[in-house]
CSV table of C-alpha atoms and ligand atoms in Angstrom, one decimal:
chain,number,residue,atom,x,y,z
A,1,UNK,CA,-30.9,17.3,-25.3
A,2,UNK,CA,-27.7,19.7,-25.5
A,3,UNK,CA,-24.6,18.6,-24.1
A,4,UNK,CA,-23.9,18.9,-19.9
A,5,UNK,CA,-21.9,21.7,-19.3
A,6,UNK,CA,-18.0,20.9,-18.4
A,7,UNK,CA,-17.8,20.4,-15.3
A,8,UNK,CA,-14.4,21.5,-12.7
A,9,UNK,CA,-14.2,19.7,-9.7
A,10,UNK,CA,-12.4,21.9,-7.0
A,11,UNK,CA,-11.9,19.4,-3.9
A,12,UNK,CA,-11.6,22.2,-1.2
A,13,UNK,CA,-11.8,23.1,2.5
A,14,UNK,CA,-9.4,25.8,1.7
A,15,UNK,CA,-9.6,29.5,1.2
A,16,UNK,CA,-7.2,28.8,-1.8
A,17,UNK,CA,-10.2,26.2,-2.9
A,18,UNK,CA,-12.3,29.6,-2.3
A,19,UNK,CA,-10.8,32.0,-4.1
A,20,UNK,CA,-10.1,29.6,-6.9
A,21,UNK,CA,-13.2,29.0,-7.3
A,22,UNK,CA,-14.9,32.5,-7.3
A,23,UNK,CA,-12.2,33.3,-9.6
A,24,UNK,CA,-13.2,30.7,-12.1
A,25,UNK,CA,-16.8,31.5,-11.9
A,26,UNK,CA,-16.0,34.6,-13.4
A,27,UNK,CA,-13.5,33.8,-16.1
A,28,UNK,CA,-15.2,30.2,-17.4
A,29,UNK,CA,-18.6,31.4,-17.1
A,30,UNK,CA,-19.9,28.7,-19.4
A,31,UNK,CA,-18.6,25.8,-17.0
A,32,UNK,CA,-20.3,24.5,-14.0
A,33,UNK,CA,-18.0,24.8,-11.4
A,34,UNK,CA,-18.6,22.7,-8.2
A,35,UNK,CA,-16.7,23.0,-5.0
A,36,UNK,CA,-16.8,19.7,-3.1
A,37,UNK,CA,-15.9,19.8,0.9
A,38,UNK,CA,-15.2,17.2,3.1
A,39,UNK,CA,-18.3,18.7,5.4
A,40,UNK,CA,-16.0,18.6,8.4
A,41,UNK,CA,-17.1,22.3,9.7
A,42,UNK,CA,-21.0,23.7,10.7
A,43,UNK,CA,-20.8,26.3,8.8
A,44,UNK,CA,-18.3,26.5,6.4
A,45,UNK,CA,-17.1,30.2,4.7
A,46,UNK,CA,-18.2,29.7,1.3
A,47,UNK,CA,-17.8,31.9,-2.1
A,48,UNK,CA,-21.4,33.3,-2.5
A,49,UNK,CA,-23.9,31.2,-5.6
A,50,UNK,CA,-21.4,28.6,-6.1
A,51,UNK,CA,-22.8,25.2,-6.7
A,52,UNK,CA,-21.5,23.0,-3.4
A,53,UNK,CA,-21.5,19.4,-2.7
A,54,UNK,CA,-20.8,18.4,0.8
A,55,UNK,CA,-19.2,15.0,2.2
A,56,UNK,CA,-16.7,11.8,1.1
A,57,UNK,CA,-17.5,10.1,-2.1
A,58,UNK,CA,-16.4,6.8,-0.8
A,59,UNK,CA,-12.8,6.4,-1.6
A,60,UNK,CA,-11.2,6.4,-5.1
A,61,UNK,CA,-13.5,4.7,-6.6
A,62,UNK,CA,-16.3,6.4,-5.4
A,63,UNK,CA,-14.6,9.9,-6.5
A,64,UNK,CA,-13.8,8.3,-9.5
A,65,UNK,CA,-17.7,7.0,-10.5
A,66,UNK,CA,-18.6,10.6,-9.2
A,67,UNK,CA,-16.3,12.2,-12.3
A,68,UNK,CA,-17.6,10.1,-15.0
A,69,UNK,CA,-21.1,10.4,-13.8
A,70,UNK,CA,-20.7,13.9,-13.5
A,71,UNK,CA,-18.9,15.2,-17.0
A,72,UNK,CA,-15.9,16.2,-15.1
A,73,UNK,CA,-12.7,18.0,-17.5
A,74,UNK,CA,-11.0,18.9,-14.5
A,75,UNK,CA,-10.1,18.1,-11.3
A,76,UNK,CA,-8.6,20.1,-9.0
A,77,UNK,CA,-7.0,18.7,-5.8
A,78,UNK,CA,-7.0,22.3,-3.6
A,79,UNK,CA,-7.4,20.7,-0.5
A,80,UNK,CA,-4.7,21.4,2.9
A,81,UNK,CA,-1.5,20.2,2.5
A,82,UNK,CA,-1.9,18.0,5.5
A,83,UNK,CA,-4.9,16.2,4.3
A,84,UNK,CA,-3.0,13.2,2.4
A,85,UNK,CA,-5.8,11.1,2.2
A,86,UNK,CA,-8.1,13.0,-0.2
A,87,UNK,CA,-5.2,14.2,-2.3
A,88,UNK,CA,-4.0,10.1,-2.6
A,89,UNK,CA,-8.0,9.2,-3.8
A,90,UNK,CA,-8.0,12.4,-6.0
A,91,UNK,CA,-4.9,10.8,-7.9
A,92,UNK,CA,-6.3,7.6,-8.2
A,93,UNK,CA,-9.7,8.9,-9.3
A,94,UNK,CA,-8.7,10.7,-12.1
A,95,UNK,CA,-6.6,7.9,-13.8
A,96,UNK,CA,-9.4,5.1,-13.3
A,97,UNK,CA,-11.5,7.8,-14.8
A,98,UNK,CA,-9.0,9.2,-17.2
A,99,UNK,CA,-9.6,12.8,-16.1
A,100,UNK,CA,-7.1,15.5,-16.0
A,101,UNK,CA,-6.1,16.5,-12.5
A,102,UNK,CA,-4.0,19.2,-10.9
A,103,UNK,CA,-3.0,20.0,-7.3
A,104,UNK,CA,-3.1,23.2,-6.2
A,105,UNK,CA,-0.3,23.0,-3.3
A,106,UNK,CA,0.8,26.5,-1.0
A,107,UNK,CA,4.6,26.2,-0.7
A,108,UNK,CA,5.4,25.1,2.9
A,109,UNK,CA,7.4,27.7,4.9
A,110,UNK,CA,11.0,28.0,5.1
A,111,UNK,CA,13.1,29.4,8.3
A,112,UNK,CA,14.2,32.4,7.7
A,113,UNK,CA,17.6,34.1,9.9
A,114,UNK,CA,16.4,33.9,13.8
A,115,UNK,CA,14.2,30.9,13.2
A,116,UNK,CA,15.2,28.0,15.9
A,117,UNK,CA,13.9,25.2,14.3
A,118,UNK,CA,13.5,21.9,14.9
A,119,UNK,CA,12.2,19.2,12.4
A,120,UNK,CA,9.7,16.4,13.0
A,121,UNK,CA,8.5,14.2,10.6
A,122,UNK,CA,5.3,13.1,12.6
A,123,UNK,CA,3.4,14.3,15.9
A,124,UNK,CA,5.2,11.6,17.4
A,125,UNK,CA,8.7,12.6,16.9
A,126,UNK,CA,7.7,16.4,18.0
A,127,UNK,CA,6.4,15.0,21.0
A,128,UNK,CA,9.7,13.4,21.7
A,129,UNK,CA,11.6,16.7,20.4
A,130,UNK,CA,10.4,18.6,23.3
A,131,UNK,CA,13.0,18.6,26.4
A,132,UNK,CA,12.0,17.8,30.0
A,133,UNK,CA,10.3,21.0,31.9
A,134,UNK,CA,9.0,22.5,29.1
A,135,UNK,CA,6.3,24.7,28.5
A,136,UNK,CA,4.8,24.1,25.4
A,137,UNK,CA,2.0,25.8,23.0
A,138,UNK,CA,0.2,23.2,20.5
A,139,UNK,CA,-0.7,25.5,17.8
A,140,UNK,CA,-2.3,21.8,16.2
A,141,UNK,CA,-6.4,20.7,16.0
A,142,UNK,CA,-7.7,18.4,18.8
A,143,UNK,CA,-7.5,15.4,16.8
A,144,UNK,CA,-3.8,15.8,16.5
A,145,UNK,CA,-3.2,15.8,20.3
A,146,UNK,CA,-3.6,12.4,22.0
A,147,UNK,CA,0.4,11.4,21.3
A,148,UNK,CA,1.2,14.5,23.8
A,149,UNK,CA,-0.3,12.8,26.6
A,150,UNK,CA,3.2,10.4,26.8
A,151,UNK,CA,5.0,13.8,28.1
A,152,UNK,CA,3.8,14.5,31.5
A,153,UNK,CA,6.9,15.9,32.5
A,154,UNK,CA,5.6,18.7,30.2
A,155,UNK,CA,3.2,21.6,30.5
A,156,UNK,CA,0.9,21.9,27.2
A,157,UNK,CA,-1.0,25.3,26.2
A,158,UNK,CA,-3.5,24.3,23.7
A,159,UNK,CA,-5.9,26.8,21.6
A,160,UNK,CA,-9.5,26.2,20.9
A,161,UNK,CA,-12.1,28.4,20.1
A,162,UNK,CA,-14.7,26.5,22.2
A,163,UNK,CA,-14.3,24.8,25.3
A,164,UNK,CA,-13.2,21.3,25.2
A,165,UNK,CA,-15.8,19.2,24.8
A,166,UNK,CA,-14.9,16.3,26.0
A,167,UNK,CA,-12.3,17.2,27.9
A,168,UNK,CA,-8.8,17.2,26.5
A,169,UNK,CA,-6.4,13.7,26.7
A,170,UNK,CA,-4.4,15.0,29.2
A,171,UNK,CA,-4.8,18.1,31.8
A,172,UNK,CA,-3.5,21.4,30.0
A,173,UNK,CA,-3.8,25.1,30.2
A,174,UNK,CA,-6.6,26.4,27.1
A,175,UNK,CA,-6.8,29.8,25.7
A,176,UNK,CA,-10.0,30.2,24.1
A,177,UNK,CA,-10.4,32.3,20.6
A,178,UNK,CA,-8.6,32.3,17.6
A,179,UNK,CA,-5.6,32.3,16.3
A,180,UNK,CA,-3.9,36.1,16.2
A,181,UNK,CA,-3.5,37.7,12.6
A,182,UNK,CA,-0.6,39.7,14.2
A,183,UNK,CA,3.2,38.7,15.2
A,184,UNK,CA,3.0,41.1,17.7
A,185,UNK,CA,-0.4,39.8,19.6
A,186,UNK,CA,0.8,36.2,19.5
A,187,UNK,CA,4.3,37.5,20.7
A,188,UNK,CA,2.3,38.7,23.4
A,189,UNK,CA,0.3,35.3,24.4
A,190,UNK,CA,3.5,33.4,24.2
A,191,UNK,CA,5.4,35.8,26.6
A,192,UNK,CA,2.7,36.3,28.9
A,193,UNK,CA,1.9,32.1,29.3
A,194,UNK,CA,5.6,31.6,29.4
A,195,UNK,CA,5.7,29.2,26.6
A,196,UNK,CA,9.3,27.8,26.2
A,197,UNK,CA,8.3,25.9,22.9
A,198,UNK,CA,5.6,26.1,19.9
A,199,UNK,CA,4.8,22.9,18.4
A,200,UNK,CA,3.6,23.2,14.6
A,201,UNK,CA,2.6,21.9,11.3
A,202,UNK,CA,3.9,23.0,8.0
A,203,UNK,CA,0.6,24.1,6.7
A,204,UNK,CA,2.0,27.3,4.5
A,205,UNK,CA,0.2,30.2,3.7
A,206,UNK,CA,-0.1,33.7,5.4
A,207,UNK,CA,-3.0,32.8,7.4
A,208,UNK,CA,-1.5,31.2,10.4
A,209,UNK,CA,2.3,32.6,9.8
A,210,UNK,CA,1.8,34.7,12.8
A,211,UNK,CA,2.9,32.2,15.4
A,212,UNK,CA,6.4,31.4,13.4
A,213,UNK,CA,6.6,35.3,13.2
A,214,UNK,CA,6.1,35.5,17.4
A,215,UNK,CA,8.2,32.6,18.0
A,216,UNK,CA,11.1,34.6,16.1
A,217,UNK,CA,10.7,37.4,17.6
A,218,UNK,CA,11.1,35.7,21.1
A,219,UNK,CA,13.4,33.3,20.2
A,220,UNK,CA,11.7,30.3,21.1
A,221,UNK,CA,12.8,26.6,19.6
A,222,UNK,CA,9.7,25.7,17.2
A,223,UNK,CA,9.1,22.0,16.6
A,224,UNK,CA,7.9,22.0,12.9
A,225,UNK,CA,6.5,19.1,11.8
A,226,UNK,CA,7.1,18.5,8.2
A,227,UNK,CA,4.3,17.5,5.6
A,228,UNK,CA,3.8,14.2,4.0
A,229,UNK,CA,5.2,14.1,0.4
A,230,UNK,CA,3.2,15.5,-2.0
A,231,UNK,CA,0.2,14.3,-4.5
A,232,UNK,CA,2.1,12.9,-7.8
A,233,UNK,CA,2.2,16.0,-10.6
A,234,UNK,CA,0.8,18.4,-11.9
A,235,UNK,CA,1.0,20.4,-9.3
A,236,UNK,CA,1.0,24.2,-9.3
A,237,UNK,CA,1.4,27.0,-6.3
A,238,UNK,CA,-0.6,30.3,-6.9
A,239,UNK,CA,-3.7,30.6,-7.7
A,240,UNK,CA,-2.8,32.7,-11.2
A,241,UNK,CA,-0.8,28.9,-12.2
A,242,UNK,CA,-4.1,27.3,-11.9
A,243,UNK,CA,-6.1,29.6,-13.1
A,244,UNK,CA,-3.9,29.3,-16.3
A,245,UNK,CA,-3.9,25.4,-17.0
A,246,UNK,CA,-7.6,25.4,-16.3
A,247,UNK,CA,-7.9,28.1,-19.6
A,248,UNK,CA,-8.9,31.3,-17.4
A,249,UNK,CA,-5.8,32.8,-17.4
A,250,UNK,CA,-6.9,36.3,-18.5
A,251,UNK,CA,-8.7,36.5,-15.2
A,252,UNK,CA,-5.4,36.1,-13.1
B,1,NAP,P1,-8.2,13.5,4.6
B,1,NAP,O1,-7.8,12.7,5.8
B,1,NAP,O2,-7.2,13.6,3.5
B,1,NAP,O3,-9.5,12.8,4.0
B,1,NAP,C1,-10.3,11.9,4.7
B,1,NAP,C2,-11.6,11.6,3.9
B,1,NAP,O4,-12.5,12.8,3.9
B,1,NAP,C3,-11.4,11.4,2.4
B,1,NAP,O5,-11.0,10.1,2.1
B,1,NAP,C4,-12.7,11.8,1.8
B,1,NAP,O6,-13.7,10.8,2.1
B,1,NAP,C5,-13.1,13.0,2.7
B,1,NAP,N1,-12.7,14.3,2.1
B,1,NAP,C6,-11.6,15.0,2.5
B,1,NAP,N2,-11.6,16.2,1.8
B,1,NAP,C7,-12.8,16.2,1.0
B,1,NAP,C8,-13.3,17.1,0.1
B,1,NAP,N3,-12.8,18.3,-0.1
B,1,NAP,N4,-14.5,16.8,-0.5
B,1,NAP,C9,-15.1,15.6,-0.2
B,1,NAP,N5,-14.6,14.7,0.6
B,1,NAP,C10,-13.5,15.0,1.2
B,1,NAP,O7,-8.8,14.9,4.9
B,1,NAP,P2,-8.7,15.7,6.3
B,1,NAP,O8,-7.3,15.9,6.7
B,1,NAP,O9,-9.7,15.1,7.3
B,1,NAP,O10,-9.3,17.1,5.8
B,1,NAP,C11,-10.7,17.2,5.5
B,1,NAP,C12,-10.9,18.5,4.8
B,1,NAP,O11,-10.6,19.6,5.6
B,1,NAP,C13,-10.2,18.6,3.5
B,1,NAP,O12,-11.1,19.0,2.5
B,1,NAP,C14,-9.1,19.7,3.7
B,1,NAP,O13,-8.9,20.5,2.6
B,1,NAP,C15,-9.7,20.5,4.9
B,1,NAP,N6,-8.7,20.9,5.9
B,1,NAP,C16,-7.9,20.0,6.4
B,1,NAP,C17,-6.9,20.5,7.3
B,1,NAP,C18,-5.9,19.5,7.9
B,1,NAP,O14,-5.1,19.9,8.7
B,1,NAP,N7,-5.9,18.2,7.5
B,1,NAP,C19,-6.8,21.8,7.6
B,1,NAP,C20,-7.7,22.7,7.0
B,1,NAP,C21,-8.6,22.2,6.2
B,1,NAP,P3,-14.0,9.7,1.0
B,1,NAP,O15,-12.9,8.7,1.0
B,1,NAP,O16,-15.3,9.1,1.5
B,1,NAP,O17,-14.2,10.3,-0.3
């Protein structure tokens, strides 16, 4: 019987995890490349014929049976910064299983001249962070909101691209759709609701920059809440560093 193929293990949910992936496929052609998501969206954007496995492995251990049983060389942590959890069982894993392991981490942002912001270390302390009267936009998911229902000496804007269903933890405006690619449209949507303060995470990346951008612009105070610490090293920050410890460097 000839040897299983290496396998990479890309734990993702990210389009970093996407691109990474696609971009793997092409350089290691002879490695079996499986991306592995969490399964917390219907329908998920995925890179086109790559192999996919969907839903928790059952903690450390389980992840860590799933590597051995699998033949995997690698695996690569290129999940959201925020989602600590995964990235703690994908440490664990690979030294019960004695695999390698990087993280693939997107720098978080930095405040550049004009940015007014404030640091919080958990939803809680924003939530406390934001003054009496305010008027403030939650750029955060549902499950991050309940801690905002202490302020009801507040006014929340919250973003969703369905209707709440059920209805949110405590009465607040909702502007249904997406998040705006452009400074200048979410500029818009902040002066227009008369938001006072945007609430954040650190997530990093270009994707959802254009609220940071906005809140520049206008000069509003942004509470940015800061990530937990990171996965123990290796970790590496662009795609190209990845691409290069996992041996597909002339592809980047
Ligand atoms: P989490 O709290 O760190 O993980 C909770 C559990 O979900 C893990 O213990 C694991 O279950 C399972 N899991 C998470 N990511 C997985 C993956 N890629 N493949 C297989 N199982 C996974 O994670 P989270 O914050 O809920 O995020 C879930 C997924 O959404 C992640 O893949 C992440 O990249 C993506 N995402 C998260 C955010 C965010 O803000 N947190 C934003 C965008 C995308 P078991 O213990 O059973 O293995």
């Amino acid at each position: 019987m000839p040897a299983p193929a290496e396998t990479i293990l890309i734990l993702g949910g990210t389009a970093e995890a996407n691109l990474l992936t696609e971009r793997l496929r092409q350089a290691r052609p002879e490695a079996r490349i499986v991306l592995s998501l969490a399964g917390r969206t219907h329908a998920p954007a995925l890179p086109a014929g790559v192999e996919v496995r969907i839903g928790g492995f059952g903690g450390a251990a389980g992840l860590a049976e799933y590597l051995g049983a699998e033949h995997v060389v690698w695996l690569v942590d290129a999940t959201h910064p925020f989602a600590a959890g995964i990235s703690r069982n994908a440490a664990e894993a690979a030294e019960i299983a004695d695999v390698q392991r990087i993280a693939l981490v997107r720098p978080p942002w930095e405040p550049v001249e004009g940015d007014r912001w404030t640091a919080a270390d958990c939803l809680g302390t924003a939530r406390d962070a934001l003054p009496a009267g305010a008027k403030a936009f939650l750029a955060l998911g549902r499950q991050h909101l309940a801690p905002f229902r202490l302020r009801p000496d507040i006014a929340f804007v919250v973003r969703m691209i369905e209707p709440p269903d059920p209805p949110l933890p405590f009465p607040a405006e909702v502007v249904l759709g997406r998040p705006e690619v452009d400074a200048a449209a979410e500029a818009t949507l902040f002066a227009r609701l008369a938001i006072t303060h945007l609430v954040c995470r650190n997530s990093g990346g270009t994707a959802s920059y254009a609220k940071i951008a906005a809140a520049r612009h206008l000069s509003l105070p942004v509470v940015m809440i800061a990530r937990a610490p990171e996965p123990p090293g290796p970790v590496v920050r662009t795609l190209d560093e990845a691409l290069a410890v996992l041996g597909a460097a002339s592809a980047a």
